[in-house]
PDB file of C-alpha atoms in Angstrom:
ATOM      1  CA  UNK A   1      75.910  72.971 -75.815  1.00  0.00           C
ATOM      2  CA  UNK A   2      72.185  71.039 -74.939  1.00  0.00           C
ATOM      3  CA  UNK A   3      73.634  69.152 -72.458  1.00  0.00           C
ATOM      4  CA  UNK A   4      75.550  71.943 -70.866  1.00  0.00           C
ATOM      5  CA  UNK A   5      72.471  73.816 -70.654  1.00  0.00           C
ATOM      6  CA  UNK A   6      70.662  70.352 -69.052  1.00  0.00           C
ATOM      7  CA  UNK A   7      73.932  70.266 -66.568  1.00  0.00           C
ATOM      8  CA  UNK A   8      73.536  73.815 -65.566  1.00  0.00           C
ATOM      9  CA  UNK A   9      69.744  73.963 -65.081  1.00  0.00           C
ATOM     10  CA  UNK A  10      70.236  71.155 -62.605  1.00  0.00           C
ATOM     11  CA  UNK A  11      72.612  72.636 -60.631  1.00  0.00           C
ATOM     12  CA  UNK A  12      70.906  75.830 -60.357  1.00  0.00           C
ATOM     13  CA  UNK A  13      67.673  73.752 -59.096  1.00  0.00           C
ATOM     14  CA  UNK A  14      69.783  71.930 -56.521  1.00  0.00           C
ATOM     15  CA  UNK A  15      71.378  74.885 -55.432  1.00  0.00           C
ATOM     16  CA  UNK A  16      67.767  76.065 -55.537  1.00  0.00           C
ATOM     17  CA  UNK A  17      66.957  73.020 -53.347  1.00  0.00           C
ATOM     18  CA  UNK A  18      69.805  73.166 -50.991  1.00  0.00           C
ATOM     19  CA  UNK A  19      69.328  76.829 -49.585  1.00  0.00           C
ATOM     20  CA  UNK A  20      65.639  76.620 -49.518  1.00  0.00           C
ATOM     21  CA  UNK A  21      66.507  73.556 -46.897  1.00  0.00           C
ATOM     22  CA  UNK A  22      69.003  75.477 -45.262  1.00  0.00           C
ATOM     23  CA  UNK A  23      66.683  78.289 -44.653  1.00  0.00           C
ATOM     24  CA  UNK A  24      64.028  76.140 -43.272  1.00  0.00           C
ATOM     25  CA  UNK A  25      66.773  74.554 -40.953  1.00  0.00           C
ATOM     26  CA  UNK A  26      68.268  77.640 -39.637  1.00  0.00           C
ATOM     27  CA  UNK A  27      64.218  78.974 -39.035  1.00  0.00           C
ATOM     28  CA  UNK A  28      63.848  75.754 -37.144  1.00  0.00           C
ATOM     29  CA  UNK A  29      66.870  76.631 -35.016  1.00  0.00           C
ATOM     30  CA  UNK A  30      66.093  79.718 -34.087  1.00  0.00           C
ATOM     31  CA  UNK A  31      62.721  78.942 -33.377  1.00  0.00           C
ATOM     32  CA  UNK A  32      63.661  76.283 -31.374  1.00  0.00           C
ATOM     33  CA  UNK A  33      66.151  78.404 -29.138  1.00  0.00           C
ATOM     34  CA  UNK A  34      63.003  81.607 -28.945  1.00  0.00           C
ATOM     35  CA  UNK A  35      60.683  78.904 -27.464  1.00  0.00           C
ATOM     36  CA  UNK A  36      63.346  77.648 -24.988  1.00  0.00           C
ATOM     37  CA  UNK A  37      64.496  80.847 -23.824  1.00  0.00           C
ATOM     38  CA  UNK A  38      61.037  82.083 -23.268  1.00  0.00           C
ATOM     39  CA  UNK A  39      60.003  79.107 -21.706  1.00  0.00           C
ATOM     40  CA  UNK A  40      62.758  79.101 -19.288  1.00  0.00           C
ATOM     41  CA  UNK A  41      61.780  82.873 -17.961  1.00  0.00           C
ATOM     42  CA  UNK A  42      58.360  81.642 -18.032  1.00  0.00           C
ATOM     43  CA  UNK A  43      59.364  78.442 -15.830  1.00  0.00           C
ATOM     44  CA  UNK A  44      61.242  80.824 -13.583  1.00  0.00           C
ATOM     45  CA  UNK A  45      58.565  83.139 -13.579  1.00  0.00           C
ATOM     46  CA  UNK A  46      55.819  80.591 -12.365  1.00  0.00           C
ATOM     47  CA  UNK A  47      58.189  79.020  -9.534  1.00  0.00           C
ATOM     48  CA  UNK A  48      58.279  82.510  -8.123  1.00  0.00           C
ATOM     49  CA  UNK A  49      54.682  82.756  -8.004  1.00  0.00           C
ATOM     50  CA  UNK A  50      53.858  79.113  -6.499  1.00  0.00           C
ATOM     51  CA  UNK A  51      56.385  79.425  -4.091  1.00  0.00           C
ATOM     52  CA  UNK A  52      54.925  83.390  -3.001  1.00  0.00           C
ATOM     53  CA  UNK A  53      51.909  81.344  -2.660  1.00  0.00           C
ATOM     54  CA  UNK A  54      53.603  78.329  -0.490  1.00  0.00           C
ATOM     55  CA  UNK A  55      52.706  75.829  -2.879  1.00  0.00           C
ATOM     56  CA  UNK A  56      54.375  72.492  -1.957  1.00  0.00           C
ATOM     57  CA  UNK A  57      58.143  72.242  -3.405  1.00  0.00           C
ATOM     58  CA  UNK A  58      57.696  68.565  -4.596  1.00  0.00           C
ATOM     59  CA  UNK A  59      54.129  69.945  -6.357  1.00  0.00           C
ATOM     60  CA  UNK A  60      56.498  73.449  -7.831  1.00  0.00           C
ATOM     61  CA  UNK A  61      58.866  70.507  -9.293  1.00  0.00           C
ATOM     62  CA  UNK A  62      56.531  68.617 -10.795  1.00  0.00           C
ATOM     63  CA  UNK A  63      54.598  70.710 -12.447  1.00  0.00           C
ATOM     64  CA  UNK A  64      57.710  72.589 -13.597  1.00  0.00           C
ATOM     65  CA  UNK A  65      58.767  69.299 -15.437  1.00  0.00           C
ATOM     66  CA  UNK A  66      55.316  68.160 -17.079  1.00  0.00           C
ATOM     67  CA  UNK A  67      55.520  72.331 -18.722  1.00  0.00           C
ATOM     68  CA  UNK A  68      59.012  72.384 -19.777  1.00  0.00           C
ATOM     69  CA  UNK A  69      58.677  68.303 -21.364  1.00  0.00           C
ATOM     70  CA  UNK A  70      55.593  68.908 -22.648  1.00  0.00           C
ATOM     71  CA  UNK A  71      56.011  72.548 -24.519  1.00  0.00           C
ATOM     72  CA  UNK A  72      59.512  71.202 -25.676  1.00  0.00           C
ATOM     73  CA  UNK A  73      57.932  68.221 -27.508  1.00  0.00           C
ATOM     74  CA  UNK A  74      55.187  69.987 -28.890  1.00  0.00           C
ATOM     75  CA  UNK A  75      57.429  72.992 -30.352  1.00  0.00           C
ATOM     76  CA  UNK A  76      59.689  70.294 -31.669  1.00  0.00           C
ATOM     77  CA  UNK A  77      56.648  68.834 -33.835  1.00  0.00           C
ATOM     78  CA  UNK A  78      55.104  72.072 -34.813  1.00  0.00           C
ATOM     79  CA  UNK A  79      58.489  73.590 -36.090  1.00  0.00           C
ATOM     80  CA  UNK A  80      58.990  70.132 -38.417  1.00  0.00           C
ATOM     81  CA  UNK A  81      55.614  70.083 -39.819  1.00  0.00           C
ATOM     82  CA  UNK A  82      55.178  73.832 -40.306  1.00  0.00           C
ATOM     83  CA  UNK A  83      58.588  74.197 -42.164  1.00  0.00           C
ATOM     84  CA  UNK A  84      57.971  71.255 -44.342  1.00  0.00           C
ATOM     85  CA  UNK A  85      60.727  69.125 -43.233  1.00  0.00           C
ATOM     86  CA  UNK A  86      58.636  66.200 -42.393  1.00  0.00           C
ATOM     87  CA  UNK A  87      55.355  66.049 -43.850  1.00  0.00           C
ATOM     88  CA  UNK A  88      52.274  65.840 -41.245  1.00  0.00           C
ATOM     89  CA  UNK A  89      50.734  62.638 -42.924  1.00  0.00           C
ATOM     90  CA  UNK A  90      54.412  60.986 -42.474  1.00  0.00           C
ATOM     91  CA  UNK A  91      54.560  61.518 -39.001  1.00  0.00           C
ATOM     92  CA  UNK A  92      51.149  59.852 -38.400  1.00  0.00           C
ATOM     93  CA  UNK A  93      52.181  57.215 -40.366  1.00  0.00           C
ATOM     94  CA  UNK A  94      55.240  56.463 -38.543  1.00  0.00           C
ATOM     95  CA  UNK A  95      53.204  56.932 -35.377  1.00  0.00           C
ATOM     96  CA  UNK A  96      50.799  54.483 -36.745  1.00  0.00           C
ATOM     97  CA  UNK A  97      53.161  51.767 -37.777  1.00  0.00           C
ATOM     98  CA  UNK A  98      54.867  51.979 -34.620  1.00  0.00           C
ATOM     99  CA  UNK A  99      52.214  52.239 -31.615  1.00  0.00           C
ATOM    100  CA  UNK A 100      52.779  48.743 -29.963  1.00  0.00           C
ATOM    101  CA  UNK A 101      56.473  49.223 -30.247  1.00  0.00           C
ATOM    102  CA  UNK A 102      55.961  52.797 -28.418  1.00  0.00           C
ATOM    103  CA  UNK A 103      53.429  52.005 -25.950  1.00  0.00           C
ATOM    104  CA  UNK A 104      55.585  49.034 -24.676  1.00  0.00           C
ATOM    105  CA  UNK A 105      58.798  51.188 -24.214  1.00  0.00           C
ATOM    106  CA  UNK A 106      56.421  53.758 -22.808  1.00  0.00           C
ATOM    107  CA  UNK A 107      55.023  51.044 -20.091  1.00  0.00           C
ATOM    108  CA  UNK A 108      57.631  51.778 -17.450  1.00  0.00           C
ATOM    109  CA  UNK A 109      57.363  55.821 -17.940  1.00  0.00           C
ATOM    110  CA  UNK A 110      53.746  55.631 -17.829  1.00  0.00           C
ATOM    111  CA  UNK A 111      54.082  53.885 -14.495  1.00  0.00           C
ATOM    112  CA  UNK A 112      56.376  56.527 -14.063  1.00  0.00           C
ATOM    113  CA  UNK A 113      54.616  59.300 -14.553  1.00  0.00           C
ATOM    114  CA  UNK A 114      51.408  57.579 -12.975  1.00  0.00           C
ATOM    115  CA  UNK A 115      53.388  57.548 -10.002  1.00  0.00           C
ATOM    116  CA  UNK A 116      54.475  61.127  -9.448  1.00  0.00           C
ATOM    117  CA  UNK A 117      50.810  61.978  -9.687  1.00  0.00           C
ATOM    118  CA  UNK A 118      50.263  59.236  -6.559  1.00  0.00           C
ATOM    119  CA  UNK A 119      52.708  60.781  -4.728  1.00  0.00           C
ATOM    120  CA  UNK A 120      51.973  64.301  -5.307  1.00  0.00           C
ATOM    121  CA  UNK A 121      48.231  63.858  -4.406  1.00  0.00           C
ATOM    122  CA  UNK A 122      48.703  61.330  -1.455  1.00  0.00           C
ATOM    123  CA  UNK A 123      51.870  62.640  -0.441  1.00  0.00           C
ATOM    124  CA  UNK A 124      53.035  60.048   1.506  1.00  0.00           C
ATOM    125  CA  UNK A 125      56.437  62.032   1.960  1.00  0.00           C
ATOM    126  CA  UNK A 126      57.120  65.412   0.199  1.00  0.00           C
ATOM    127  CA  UNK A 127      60.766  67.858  -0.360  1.00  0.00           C
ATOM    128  CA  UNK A 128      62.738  67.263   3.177  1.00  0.00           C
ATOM    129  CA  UNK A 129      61.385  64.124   4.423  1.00  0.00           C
ATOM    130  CA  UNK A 130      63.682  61.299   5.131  1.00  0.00           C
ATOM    131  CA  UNK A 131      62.593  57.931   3.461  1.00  0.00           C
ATOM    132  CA  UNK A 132      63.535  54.647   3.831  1.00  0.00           C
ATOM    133  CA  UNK A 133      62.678  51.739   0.683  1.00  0.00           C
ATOM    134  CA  UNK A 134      64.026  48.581   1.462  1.00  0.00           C
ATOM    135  CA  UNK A 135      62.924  47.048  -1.507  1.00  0.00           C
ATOM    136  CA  UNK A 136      64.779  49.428  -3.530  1.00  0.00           C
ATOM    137  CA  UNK A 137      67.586  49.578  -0.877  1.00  0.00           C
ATOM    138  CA  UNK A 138      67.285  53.229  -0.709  1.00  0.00           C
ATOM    139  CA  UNK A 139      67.398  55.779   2.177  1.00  0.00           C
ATOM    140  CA  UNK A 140      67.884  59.261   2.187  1.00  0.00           C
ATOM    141  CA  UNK A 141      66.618  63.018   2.458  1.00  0.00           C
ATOM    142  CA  UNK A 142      63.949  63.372  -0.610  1.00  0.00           C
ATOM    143  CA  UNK A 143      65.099  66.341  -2.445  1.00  0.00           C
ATOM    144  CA  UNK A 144      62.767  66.990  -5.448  1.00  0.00           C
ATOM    145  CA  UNK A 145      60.142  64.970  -7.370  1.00  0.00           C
ATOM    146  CA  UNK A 146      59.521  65.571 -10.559  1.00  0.00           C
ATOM    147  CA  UNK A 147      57.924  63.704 -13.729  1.00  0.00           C
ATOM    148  CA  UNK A 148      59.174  60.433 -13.965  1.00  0.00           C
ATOM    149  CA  UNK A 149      62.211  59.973 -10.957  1.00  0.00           C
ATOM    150  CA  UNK A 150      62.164  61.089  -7.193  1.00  0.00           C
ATOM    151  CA  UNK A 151      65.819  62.925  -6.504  1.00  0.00           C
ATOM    152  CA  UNK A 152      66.799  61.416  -3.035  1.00  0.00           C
ATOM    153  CA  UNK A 153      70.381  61.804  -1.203  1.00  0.00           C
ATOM    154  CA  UNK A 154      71.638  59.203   0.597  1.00  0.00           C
ATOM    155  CA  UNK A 155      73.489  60.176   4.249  1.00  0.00           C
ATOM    156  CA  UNK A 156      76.758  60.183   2.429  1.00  0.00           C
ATOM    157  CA  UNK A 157      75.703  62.690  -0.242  1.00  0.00           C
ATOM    158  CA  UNK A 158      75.297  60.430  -2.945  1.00  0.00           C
ATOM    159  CA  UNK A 159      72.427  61.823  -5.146  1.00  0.00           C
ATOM    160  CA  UNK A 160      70.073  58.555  -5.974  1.00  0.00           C
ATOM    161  CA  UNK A 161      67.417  58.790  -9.098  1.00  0.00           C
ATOM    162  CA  UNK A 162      64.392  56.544  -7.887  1.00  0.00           C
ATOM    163  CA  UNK A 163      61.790  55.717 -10.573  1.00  0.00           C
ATOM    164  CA  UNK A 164      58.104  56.992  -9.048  1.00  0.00           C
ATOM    165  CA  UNK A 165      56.911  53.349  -9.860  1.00  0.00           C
ATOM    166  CA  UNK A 166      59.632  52.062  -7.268  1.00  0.00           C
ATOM    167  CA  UNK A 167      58.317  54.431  -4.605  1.00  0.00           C
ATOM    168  CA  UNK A 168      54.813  53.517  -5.083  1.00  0.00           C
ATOM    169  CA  UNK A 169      54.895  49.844  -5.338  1.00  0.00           C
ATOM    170  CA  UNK A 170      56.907  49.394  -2.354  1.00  0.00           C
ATOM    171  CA  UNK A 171      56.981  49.982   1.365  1.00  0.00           C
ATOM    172  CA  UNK A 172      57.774  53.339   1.886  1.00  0.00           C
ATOM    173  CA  UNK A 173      59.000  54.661   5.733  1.00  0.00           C
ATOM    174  CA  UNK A 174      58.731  58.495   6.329  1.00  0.00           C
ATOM    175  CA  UNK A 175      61.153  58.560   9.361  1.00  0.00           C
ATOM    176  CA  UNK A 176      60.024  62.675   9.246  1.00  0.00           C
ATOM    177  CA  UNK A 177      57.009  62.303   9.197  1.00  0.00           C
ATOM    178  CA  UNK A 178      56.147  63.216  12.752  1.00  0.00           C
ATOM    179  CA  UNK A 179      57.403  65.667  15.119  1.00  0.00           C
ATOM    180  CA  UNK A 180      58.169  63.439  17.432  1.00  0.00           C
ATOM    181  CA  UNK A 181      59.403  59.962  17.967  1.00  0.00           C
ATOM    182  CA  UNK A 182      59.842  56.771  20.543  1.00  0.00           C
ATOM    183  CA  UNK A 183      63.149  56.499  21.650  1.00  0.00           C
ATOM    184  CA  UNK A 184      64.155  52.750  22.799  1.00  0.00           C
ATOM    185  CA  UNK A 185      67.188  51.628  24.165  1.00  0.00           C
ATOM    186  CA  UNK A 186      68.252  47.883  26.060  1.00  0.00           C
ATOM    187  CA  UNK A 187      71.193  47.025  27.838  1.00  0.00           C
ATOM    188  CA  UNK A 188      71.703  43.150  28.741  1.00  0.00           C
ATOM    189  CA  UNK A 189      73.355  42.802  32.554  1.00  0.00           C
ATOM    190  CA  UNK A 190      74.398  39.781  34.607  1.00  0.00           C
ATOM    191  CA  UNK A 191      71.894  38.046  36.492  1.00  0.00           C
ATOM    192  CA  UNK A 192      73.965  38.655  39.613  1.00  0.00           C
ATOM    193  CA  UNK A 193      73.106  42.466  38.986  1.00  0.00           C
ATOM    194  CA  UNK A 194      71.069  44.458  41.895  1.00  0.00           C
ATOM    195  CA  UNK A 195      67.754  44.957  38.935  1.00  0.00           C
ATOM    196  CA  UNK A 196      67.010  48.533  41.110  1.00  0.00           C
ATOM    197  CA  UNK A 197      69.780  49.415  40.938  1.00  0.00           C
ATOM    198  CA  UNK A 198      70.368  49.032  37.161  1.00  0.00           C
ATOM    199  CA  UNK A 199      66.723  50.758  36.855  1.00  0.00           C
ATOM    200  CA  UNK A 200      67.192  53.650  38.506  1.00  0.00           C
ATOM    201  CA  UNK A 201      70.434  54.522  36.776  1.00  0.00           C
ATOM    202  CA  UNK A 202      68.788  54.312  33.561  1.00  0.00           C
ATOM    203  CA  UNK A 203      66.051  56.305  34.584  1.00  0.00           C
ATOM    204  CA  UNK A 204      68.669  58.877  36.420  1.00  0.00           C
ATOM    205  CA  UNK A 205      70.023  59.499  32.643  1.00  0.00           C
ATOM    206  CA  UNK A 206      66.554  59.741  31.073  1.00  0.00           C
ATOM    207  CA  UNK A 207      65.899  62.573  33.979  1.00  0.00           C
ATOM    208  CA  UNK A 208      69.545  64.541  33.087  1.00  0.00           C
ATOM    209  CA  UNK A 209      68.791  64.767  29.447  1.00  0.00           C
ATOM    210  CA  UNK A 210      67.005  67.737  28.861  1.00  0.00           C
ATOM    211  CA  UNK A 211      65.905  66.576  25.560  1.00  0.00           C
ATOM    212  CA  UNK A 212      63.614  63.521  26.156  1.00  0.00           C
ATOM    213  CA  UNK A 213      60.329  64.560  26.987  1.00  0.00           C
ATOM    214  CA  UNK A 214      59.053  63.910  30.658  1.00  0.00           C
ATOM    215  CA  UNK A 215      56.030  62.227  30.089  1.00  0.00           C
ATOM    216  CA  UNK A 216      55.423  58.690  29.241  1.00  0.00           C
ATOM    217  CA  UNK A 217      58.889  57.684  30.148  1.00  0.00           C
ATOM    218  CA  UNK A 218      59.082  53.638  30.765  1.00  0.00           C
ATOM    219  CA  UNK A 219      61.907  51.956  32.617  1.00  0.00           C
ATOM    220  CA  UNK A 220      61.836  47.680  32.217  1.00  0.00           C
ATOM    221  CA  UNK A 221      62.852  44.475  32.394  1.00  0.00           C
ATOM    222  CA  UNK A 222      62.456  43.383  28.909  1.00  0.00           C
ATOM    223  CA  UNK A 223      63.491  39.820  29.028  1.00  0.00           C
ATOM    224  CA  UNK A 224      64.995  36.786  30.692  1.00  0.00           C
ATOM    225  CA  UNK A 225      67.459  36.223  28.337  1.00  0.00           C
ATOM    226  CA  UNK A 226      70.255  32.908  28.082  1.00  0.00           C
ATOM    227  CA  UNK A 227      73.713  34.930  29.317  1.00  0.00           C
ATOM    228  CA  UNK A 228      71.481  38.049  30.335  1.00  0.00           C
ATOM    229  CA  UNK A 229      68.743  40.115  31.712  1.00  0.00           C
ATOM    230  CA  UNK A 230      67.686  42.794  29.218  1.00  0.00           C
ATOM    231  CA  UNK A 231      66.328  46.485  30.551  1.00  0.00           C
ATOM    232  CA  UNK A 232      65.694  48.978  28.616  1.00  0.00           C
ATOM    233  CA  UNK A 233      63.514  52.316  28.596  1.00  0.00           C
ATOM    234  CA  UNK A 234      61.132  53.956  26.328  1.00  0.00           C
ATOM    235  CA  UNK A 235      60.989  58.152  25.596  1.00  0.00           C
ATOM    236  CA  UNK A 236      59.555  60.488  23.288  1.00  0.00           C
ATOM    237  CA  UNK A 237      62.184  62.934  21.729  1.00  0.00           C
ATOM    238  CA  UNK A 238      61.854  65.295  19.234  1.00  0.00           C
ATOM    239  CA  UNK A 239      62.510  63.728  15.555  1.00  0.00           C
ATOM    240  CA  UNK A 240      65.535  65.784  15.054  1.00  0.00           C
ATOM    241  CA  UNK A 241      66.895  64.646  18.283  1.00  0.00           C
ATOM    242  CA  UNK A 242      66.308  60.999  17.980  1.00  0.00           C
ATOM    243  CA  UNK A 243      69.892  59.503  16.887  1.00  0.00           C
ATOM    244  CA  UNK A 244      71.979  61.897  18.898  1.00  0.00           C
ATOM    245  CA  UNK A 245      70.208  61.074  21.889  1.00  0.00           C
ATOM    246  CA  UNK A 246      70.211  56.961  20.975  1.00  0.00           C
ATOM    247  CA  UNK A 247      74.106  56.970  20.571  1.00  0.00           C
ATOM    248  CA  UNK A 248      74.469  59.838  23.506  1.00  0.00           C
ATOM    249  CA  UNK A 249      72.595  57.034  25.901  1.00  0.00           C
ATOM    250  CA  UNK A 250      74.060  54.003  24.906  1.00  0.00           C
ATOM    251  CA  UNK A 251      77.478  55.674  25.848  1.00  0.00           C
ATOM    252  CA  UNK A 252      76.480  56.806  28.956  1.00  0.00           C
ATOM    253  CA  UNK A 253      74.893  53.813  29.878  1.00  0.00           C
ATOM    254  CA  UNK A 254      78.124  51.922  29.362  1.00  0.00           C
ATOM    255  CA  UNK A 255      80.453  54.643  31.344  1.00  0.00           C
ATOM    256  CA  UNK A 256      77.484  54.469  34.487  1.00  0.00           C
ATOM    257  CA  UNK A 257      77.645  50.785  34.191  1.00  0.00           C
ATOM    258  CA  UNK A 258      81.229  50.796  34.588  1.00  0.00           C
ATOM    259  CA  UNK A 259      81.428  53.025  37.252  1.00  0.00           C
ATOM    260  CA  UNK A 260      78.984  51.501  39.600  1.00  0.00           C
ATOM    261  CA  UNK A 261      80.596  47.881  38.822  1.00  0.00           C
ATOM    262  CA  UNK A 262      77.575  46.729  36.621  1.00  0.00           C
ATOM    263  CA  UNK A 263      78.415  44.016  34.026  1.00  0.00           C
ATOM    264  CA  UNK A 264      77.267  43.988  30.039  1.00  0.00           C
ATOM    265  CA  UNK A 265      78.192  40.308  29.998  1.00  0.00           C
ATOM    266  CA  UNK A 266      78.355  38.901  26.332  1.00  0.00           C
ATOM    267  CA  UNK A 267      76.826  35.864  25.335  1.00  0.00           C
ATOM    268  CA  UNK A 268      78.401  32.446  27.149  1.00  0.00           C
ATOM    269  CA  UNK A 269      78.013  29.242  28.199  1.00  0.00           C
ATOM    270  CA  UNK A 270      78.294  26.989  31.135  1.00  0.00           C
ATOM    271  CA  UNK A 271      79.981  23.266  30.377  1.00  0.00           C
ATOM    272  CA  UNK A 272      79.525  20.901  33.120  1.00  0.00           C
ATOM    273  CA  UNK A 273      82.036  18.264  32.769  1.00  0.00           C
ATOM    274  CA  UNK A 274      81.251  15.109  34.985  1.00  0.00           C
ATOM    275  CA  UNK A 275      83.975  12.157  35.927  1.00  0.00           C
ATOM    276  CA  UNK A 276      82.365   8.759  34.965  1.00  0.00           C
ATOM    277  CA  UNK A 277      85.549   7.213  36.853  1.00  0.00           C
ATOM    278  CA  UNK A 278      83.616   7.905  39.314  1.00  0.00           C
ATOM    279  CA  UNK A 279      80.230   5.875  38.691  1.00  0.00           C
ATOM    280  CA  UNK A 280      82.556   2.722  38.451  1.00  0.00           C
ATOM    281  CA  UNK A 281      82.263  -0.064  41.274  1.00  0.00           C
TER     282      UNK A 281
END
């Protein structure tokens, strides 16, 4: 009968044990959930307001991010401590023991994150602009930059994750940056070719195109090159204009060419072969 009584007391404590831990766990949950749901109307809440007052869409983004990682984390700590699941002292001492190991897989996000804060204060290109990184052999339309990666899609709608430090590190081109751009295009012709001629077709086409701009239009001889000689011609266009206009005028250049008997020669060369026969006495 004694140890019965032992047996039993010991189940009643674990039982004791087990739904006092499943309380705290279920309190945890729901907390958890509360904080995200209100956080998310909050989130929602402050985009609203930044964007009624224009703020910039990469700055919206990235300050959206640093709330919703940072509240998240912090809930996430406060709910285990609070509840007793972990006790305070052994999540210092965990923290302690493993600093180095953190801070070193932390390196790269810090760089990150270091990053983000580069670009949104410099902002060498922001939501919309069109980038190019050779280094990082991206290109594309920047769509959103938040905490630690810059969301960019490529031409054929392939969504690339670029780490900030990437971005930051390395040559960045904003193609969209201006309003405007220099449009250049050169044509090699024979050297037999009537040079006026050529010119004045290409500047003929500049004139029909409603979209170059009139001013500051150049029409050249670029070069004296091996099988060719090179013109070209210079215009300002407006930035959303600039590659239909480039592919528009290389076409047209080739059906004017044709028409008026112009050649695009390609790259050859002359062999003179002499008869040594000859040289013989």
């Amino acid at each position: 009968m004694l140890e019965w009584k032992v047996v039993e007391d010991w189940l009643v404590r674990l039982g004791g044990s087990a739904l006092d831990l499943l309380v705290k766990i279920a309190l945890a949950l729901v907390a958890y959930f509360v904080v995200k749901k209100i956080l998310k109307r909050f989130c929602r809440w402050l985009s609203g307001q930044m964007e009624r007052k224009n703020v910039d869409v990469s700055v919206r983004s990235f300050v959206l991010s640093i709330i919703r990682y940072g509240v998240m984390i912090f809930t996430v700590v406060t709910i285990v401590v609070n509840l007793d699941l972990i006790q305070a002292s052994s999540i210092a001492a965990v923290i302690a023991s493993a600093g180095v190991g953190i801070s070193l897989a932390l390196q790269g996000g810090l760089s990150n994150f270091a990053g983000g804060v580069i670009i949104l204060l410099l902002k060498p290109f922001r939501a919309g602009d069109y980038i190019i990184v050779p280094e990082a052999q991206v290109e594309g339309t920047v769509k959103k930059i938040e905490m630690y990666y810059t969301t960019v899609t490529s031409i054929d709608n392939q969504v690339i994750m670029v780490p900030n430090a990437s971005l930051t590190n390395n040559t960045v081109t904003n193609v969209t940056a201006m309003d405007r751009r220099k449009l250049e295009v050169k044509v090699g012709v024979g050297y037999q070719t009537d040079l006026k001629k050529a010119k004045e077709i290409l500047q003929q086409l500049l004139e029909a195109d409603s979209r170059v701009e009139e001013k500051e239009r150049q029409v050249f001889v670029d070069s004296l090159g091996e099988s060719a000689v090179v013109l070209g011609f210079r215009a300002w266009v407006k930035t959303e204009d600039y590659w239909a206009v480039k592919w528009e005028m290389n076409e047209k250049i080739k059906a004017r060419f044709d028409e008026e008997g112009i050649e695009i020669p390609y790259n050859q060369l002359d062999v003179t072969i002499r008869d040594s026969s000859r040289n013989v006495e």
